[in-house]
Structures are given as C-alpha cells and as structure tokens.
Short mmCIF file of C-alpha atoms in Angstrom, two decimals:
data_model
loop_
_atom_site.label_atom_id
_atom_site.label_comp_id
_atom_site.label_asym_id
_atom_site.label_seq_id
_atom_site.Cartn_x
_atom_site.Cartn_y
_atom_site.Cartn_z
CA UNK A 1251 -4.08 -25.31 15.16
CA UNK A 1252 -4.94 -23.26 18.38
CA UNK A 1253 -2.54 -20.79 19.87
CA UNK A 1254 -3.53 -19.51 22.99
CA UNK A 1255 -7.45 -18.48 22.84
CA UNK A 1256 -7.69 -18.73 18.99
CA UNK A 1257 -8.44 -21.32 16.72
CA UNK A 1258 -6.35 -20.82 13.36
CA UNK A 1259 -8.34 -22.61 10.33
CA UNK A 1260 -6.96 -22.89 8.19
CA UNK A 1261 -3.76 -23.91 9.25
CA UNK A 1262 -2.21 -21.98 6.74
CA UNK A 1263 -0.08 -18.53 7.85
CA UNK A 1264 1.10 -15.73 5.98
CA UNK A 1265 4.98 -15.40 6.52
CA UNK A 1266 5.99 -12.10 7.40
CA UNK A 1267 8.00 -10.71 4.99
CA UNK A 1268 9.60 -7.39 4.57
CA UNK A 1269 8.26 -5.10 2.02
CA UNK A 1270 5.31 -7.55 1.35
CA UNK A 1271 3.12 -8.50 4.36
CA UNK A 1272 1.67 -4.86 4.52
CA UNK A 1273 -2.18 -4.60 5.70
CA UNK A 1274 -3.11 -4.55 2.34
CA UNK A 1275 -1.50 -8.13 0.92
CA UNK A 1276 -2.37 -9.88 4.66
CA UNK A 1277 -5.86 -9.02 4.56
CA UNK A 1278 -5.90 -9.81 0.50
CA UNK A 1279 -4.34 -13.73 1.79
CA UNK A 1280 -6.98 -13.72 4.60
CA UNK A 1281 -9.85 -13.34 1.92
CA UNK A 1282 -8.05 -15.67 -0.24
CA UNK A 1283 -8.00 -18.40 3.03
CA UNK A 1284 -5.20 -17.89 4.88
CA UNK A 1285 -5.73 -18.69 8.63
CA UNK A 1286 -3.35 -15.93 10.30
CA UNK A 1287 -1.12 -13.20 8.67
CA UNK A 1288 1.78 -12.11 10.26
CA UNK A 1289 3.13 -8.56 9.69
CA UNK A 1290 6.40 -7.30 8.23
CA UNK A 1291 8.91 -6.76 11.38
CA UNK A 1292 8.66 -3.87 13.48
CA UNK A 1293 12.40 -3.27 14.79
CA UNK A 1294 12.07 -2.78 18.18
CA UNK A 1295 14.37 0.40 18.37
CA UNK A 1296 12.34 2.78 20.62
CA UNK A 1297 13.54 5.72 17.95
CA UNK A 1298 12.18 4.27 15.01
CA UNK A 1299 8.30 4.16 16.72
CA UNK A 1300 7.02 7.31 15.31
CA UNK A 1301 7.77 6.93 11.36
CA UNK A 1302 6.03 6.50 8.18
CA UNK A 1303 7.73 2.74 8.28
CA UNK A 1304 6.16 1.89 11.86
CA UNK A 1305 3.16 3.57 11.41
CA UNK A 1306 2.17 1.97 8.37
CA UNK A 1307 3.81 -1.37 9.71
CA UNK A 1308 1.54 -1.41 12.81
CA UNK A 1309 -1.62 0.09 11.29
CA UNK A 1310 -4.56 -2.94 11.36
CA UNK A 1311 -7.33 -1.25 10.83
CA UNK A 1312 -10.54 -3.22 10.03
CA UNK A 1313 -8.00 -6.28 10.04
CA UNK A 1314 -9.53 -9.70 10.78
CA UNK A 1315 -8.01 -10.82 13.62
CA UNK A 1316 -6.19 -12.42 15.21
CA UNK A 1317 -3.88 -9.92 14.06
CA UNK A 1318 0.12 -10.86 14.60
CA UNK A 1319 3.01 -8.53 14.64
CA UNK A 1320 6.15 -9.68 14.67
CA UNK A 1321 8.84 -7.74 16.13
CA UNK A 1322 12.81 -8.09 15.61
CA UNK A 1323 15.64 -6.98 17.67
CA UNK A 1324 18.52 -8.12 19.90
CA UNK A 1325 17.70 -6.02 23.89
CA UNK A 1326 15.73 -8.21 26.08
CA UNK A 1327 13.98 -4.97 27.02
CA UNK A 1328 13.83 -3.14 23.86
CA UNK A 1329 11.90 -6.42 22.60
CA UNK A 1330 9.39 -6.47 25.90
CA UNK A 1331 8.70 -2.89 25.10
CA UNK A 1332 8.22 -3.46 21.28
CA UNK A 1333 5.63 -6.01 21.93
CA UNK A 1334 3.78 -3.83 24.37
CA UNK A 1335 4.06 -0.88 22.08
CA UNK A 1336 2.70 -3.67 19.35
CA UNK A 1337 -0.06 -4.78 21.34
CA UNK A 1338 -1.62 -1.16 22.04
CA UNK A 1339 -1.30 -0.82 18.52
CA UNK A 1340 -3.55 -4.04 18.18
CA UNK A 1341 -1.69 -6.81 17.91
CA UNK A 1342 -3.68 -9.66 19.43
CA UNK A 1343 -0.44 -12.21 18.93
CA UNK A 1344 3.43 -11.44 19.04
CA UNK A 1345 5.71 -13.20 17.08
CA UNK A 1346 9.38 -13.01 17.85
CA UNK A 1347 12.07 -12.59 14.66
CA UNK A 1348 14.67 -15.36 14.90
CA UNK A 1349 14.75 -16.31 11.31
CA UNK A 1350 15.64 -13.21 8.84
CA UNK A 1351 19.10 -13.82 7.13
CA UNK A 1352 19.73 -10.43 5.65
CA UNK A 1353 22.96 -8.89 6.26
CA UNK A 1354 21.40 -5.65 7.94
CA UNK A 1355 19.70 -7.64 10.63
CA UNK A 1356 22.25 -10.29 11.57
CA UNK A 1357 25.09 -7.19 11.76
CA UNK A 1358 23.52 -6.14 14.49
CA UNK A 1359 23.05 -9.83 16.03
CA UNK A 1360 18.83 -9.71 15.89
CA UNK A 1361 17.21 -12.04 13.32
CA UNK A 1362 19.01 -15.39 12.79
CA UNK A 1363 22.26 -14.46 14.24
CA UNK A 1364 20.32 -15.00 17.84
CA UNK A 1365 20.89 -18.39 17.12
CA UNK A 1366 24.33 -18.96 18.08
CA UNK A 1367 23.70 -17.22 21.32
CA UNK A 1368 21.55 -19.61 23.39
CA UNK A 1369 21.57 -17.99 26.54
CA UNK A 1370 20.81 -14.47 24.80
CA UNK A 1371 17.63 -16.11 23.17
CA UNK A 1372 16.07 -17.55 26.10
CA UNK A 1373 16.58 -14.35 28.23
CA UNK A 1374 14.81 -12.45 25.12
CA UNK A 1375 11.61 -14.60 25.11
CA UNK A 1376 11.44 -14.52 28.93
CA UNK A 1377 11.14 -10.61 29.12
CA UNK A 1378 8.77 -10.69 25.65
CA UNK A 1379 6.64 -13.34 27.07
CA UNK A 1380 6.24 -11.40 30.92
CA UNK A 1381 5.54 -8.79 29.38
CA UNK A 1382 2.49 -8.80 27.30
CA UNK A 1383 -0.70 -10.56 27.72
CA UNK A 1384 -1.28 -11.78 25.01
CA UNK A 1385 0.27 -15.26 23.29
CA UNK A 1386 4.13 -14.76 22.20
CA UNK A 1387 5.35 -17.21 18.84
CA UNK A 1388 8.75 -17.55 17.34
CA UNK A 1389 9.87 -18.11 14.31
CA UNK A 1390 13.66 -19.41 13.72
CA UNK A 1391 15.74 -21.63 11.09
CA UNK A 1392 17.50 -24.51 11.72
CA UNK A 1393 20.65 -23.25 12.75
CA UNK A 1394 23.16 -20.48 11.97
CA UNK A 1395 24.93 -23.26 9.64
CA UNK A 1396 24.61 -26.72 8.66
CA UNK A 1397 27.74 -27.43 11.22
CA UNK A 1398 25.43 -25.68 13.94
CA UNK A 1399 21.94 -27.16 13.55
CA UNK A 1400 20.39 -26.54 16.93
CA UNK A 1401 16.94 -25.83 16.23
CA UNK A 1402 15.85 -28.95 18.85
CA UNK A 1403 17.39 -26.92 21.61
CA UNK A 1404 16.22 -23.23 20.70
CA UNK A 1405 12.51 -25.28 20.23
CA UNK A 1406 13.00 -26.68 23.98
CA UNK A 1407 14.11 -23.27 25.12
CA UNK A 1408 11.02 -21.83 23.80
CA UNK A 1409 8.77 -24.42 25.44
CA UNK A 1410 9.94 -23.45 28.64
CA UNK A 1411 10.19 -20.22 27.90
CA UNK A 1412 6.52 -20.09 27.51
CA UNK A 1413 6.68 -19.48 23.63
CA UNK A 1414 2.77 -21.18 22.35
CA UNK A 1415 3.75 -21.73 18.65
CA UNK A 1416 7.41 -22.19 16.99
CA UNK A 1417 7.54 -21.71 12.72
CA UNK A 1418 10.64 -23.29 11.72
CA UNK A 1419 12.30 -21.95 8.29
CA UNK A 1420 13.57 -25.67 6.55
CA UNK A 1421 16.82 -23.82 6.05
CA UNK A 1422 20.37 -22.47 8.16
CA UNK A 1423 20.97 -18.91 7.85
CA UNK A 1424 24.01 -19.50 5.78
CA UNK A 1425 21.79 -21.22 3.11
CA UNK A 1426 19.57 -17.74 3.18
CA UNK A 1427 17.37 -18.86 0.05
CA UNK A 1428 19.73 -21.02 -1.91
CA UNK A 1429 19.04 -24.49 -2.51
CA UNK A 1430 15.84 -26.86 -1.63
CA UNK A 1431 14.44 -26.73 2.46
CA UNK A 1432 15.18 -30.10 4.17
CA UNK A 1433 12.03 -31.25 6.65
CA UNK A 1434 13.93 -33.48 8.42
CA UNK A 1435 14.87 -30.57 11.49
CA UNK A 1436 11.40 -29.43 11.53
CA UNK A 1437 10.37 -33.17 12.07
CA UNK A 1438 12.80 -33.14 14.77
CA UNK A 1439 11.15 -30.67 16.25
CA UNK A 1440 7.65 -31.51 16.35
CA UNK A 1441 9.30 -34.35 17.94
CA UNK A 1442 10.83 -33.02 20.68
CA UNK A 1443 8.20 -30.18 22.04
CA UNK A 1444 4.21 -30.39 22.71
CA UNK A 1445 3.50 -26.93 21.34
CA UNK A 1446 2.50 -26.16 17.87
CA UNK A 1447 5.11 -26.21 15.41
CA UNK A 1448 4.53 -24.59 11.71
CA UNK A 1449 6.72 -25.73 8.54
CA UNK A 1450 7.73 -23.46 6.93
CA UNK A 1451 10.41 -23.48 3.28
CA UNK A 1452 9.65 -23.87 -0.40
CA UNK A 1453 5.62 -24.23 0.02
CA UNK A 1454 4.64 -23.16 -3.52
CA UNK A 1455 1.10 -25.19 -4.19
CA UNK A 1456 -1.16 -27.76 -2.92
CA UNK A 1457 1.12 -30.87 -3.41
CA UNK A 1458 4.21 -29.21 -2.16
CA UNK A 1459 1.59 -28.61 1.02
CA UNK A 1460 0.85 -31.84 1.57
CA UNK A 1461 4.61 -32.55 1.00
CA UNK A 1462 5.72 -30.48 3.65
CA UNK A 1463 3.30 -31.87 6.48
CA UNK A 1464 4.08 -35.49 5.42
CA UNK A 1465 7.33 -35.06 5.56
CA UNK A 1466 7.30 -33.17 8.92
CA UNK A 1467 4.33 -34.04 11.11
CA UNK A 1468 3.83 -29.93 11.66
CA UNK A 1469 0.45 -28.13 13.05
CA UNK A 1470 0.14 -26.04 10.31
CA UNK A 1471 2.16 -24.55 7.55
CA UNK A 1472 3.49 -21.20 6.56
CA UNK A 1473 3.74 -19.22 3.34
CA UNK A 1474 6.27 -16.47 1.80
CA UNK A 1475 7.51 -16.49 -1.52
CA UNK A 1476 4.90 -19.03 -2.41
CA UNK A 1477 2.05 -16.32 -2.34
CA UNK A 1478 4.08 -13.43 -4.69
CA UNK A 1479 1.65 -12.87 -7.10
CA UNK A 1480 -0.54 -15.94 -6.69
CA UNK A 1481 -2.33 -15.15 -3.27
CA UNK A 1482 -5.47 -17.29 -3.55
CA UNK A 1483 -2.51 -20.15 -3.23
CA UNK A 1484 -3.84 -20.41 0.58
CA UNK A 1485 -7.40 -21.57 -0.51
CA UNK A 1486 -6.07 -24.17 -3.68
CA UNK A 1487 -3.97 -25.39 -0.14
CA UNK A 1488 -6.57 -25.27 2.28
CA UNK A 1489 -8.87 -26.91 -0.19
CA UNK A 1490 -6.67 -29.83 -1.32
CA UNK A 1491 -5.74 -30.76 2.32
CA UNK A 1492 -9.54 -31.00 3.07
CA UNK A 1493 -10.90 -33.06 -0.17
CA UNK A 1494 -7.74 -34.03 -1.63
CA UNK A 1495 -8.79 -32.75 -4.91
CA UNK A 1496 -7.05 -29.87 -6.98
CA UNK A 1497 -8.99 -26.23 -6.95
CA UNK A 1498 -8.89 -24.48 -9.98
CA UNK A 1499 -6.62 -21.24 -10.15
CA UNK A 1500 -8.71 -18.02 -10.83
CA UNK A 1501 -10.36 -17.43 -14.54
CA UNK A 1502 -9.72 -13.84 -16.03
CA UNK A 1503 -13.04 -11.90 -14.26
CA UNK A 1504 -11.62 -13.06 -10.94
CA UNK A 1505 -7.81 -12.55 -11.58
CA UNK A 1506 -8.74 -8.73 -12.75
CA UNK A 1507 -10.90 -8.70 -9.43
CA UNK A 1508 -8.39 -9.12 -7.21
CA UNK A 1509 -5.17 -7.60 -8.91
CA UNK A 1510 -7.74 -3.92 -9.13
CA UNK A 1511 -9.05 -4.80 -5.26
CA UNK A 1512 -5.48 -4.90 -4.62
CA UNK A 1513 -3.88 -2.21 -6.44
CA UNK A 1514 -6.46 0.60 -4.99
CA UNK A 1515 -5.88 -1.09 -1.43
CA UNK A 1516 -2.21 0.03 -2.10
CA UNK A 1517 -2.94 3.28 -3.22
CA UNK A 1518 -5.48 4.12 -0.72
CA UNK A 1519 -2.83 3.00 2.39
CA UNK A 1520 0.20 4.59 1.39
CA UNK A 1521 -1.10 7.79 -0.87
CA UNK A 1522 0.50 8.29 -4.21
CA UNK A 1523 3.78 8.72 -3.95
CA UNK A 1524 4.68 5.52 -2.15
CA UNK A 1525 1.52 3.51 -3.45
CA UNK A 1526 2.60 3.81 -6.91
CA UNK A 1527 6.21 2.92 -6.25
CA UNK A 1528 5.29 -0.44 -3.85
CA UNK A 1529 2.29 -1.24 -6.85
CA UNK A 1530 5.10 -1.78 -9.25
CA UNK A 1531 6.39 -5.18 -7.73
CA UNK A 1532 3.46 -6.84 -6.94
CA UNK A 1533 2.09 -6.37 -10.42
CA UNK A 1534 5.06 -7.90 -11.79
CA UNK A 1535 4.42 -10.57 -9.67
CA UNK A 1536 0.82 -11.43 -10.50
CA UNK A 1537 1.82 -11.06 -14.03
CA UNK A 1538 5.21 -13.17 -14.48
CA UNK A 1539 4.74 -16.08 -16.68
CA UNK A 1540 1.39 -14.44 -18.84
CA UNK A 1541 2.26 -13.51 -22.18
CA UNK A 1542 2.13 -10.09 -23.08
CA UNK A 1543 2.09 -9.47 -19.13
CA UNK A 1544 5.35 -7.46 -19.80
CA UNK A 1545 4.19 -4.88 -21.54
CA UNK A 1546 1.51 -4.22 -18.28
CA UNK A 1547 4.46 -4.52 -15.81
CA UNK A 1548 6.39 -2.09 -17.85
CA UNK A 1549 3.71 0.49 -18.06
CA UNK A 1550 2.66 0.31 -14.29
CA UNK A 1551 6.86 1.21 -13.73
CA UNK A 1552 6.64 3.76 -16.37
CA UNK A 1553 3.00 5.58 -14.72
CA UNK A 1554 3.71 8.08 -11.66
CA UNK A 1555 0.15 8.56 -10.63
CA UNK A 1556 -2.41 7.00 -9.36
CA UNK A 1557 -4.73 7.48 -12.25
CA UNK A 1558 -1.76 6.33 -14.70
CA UNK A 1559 -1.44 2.79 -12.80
CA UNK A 1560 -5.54 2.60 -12.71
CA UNK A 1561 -5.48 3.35 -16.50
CA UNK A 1562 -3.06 0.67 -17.05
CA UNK A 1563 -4.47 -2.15 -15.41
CA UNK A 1564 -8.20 -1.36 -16.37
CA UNK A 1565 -6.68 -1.40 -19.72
CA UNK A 1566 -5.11 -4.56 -19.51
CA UNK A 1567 -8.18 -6.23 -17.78
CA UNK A 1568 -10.81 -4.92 -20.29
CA UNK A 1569 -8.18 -7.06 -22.95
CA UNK A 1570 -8.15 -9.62 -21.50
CA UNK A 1571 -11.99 -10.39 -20.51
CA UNK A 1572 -12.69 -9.40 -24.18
CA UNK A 1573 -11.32 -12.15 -25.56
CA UNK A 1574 -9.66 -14.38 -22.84
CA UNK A 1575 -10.12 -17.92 -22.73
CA UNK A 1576 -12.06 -18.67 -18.96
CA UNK A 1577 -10.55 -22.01 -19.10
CA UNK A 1578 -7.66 -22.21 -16.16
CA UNK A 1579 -4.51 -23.74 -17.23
CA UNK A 1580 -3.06 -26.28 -14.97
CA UNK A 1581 -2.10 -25.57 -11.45
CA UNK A 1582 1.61 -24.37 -12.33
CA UNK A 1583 3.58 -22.55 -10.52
CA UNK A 1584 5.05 -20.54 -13.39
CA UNK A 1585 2.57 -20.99 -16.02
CA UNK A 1586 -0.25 -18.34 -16.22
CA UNK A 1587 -3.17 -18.64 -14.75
CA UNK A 1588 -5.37 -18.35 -17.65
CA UNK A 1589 -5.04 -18.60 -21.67
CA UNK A 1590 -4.43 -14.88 -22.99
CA UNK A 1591 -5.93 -14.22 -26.90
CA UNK A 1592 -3.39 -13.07 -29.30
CA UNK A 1593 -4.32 -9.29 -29.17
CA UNK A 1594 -3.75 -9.12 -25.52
CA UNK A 1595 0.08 -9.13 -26.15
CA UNK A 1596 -0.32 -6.30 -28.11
CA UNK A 1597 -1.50 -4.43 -25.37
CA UNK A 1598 0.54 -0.99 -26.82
CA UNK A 1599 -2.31 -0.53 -29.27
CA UNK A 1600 -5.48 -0.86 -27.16
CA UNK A 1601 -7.19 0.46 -24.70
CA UNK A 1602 -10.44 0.17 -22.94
CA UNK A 1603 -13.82 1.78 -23.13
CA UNK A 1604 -12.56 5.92 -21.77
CA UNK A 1605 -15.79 5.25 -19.71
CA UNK A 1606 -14.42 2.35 -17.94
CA UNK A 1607 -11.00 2.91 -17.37
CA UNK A 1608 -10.51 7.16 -17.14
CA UNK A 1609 -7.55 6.42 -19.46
CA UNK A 1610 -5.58 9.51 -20.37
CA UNK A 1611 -3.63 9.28 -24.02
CA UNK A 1612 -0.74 10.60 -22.52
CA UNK A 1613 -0.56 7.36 -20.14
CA UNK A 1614 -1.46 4.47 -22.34
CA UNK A 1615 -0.34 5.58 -25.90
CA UNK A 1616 3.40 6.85 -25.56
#
C-alpha cells in the first residue's frame, strides 16, 4: 500500500488507540512487522499543547518512520493547526479521528459523532489537508447507527477532499465494541473510491487476516485490540499472507525478550511514577490465558518502583526458561503462548538468581 511518498509493507497498521499506541508499544509492533503505527490522538485544543499528555503523545524520537499522528477534534481550524503543530513535532503522516465512540469525544461532536454532520466533515478535511504538507488519512466507522450507514458518502467526500488513505472501523458508533464487525460497508467502499482503503474490526490472527481482506477487497489492514499483549501478531499476519503457512508464536527466551524490552521502554519514557502505573496493563495483557500468569500480574500491581516491577518479571522469566517447555502451543488467541512447568504457578515461592534479577525480599516474598 503506498500513501503519498511511502511505501507501507507490510500492509499491516497499528490502530491508534488511547492509552496504548504510546512510542514505546508502536515502535515494539514496528519490530514485530507492523508496516505503520499510528499514535494515540492528540486533541487538537490549542490549551492542551504543552502537557505531560501531549508531550509524551507527540514525542517520536528515534521512531521509524513514517511516523503518523492522528489528531481529533471538531474546529476546522483548531484541526489545521493541530496537524501543523503535529508535523513540527515530526509527524511525517496525519490521520484525522472520525471513528472513536467514547462518550467524552462524541459529547463534544469530534470522533464518530462527525458523522452525522456531512457538511462539517468535509469542511474539516479541507482546512487539515491545505494546511500541512504532508499526506492527510482518515479513519471513520460505518455510520453513527445501523439506520445511518453512510460510510460510501463520507469515503467520496474524502476523495475529493484530498484525503490519500481511508481505515474504515467494520462497526456504527452505536455498536462501539459489541457484537462481530460486518465487511460488507468496507467492501462498499473500496468499491466506490480509488484511494487506499484499510479494514479495520475484529483482526485477531492470521486467518481472521486473510478473512478480513477476502471479505473486503481492502489495501491493507489495521490492528487494535488484536495486538494487547500479543504484538508479534503483525509478523504471524504478514507472514501468512505472504506463504500462506502459519508462523509459530514466540517460545519462552523470546516471550521474556520482548515483555523486559518492553517493560524498561515504559519505564525509561514516562519515569517511575507513571511507568509503573501504565506497566501494570500491558503485563496483564501479555500474560492472560498462561497459568500461573496471575500471580505475575498481581505482583507487577502490587510493586511501586521501578526496581519492584524489574524484580518481578526477571523473576517470573528466570521460572519459566528453567523449566518451560520451548514447544509453542497452537496459534490461539486465548491460549498461552507456550507450555508453563508446574513450579512456575507457584511463582510466590521462587525467585531468581539475586545476581540476575536485583530482587529485593521485601518485593518478591510478602
């Protein structure tokens, strides 16, 4: 897929998603073969520019590029000035916010509430578009409802609006996350526009992939919820659409490798205090479905430092290499990625070598 001067390849895009698509998880997915990463959405309030939030939001340093920012709002020229305050930041692609269904964005009629206002939406991606230099994207949903499906005519909008690549969400705002995506709108509107259109809804693994762009005829897909805890989903995708054959998911040496890359890329962006707090999700993620991964996600929650969360995890990784099957288990979305031994659930009682894991007593043994 090619928007403007770059070549995506994969075709395969982070979604941006709130709380999740920080520097550190998109440049995690990029290693792990994702083609693009899109950041979490930068409101385009000129008051909100210098805080912790938008700072951290808009920092891409040593990012791979092309780096995309998407930016969310409801002012025509609140949303030109966002992207230009994006692109001196960096951003190398801006993707416009017509998609998120939460409450707090819709109130104020930005995210997917734009939708029932036609003539507001194409007046927003004229003044975003003349106003950088760089290519503009947009990503909707269908429709506000399933009684006001109109995703065809905010895709043609777009076109002419001089939008280069549309993501459609396979579900109405009203639907939020409930239920299964439908493809049959996004096939639409492939359909009816010549610009690159991205699937996006309930991508979870390489046969839902392959699903998806059956079912829709789309340039490239896009990933959310799909990636929580299982980032290297991008290259079992990106593989499987190239040979048709299933990648294994990581053994235990490479799952500890990238849940410890990961947790000190947290903890070196934010600092302590907020590193340890936005660690605690994402290692219940990678964990969900292991056995015995409870007792890790609990003690990461229960550890307030830096060191505490480090002693944790090395903990948990130096059980689980000492014993662990290396054998993957099938490429299930909820089953673990890798056969635990028995003493690994009793993770309480053990910890690792002091030398390799600077684990305090107080932290591991309470």
């Amino acid at each position: 897929m090619r928007i403007g001067p770059f070549d995506i390849s994969p075709s395969l895009v982070v979604a941006p998603m709130a709380g999740v698509t920080d520097r550190p998880f998109r440049s995690l997915c990029r290693r792990l073969g994702a083609g693009l990463a899109v950041s979490e959405m930068v409101g385009s309030d000129p008051g909100l520019r210098d805080t912790p939030k938008t700072r951290w939001r808009t920092d891409h340093t040593a990012e791979t590029g092309p780096i995309a920012a998407q930016i969310a709002g409801a002012d025509p020229h609140w949303l030109a000035a966002a992207a230009r305050f994006n692109v001196e930041r960096g951003a190398q692609l801006i993707d416009i916010n017509m998609g998120c269904p939460a409450k707090k964005v819709c109130n104020v009629a930005a995210g997917s509430a734009l939708l029932r206002d036609e003539a507001l939406v194409a007046r927003i991606l004229a003044a975003v578009v003349g106003a950088v230099s760089v290519p503009v994207t947009l990503k909707i949903r269908t429709g506000w409802d399933r009684t006001q499906r109109n995703a065809v005519t905010i895709a043609r909008i777009a076109e002419c609006s001089g939008i280069q690549a549309l993501t459609v969400h396979g579900r109405t705002r009203a639907d939020a996350f409930a239920g299964a995506a439908e493809y049959d709108t996004i096939a639409a509107v492939k359909a009816a526009v010549r610009i690159p259109v991205i699937a996006n809804g309930d991508i979870t693994d390489a046969r839902s992939a392959r699903a998806v762009l059956d079912a829709t005829g789309a340039d490239a897909l896009m990933i959310g919820r799909g990636a929580f805890g299982r980032p290297w989903v991008f290259r079992e995708v990106a593989h499987f659409l190239a040979t048709g054959t299933t990648l294994p998911p990581p053994d235990v040496r490479e799952w500890s490798a990238i849940v410890s890359a990961h947790l000190a890329d947290i903890h070196s962006f934010y600092g302590e205090a907020t590193g340890v707090r936005i660690a605690r999700k994402h290692i219940g993620w990678y964990v969900h479905g292991i056995p015995g991964g409870e007792r890790l996600r609990q003690r990461i929650n229960e550890a307030e430092t830096i060191v505490g969360q480090r002693a944790a995890l090395d903990a948990w990784c130096f059980l689980i290499q000492s014993g662990a099957a290396s054998r993957p288990r099938t490429d299930d979305r909820v089953a673990a990625p890798f056969a635990l031994p028995a003493h690994a659930c009793s993770y309480n009682n053990h910890r690792a070598p002091a030398e390799r894991t600077r684990i305090r007593p107080e932290e591991i043994h309470r």
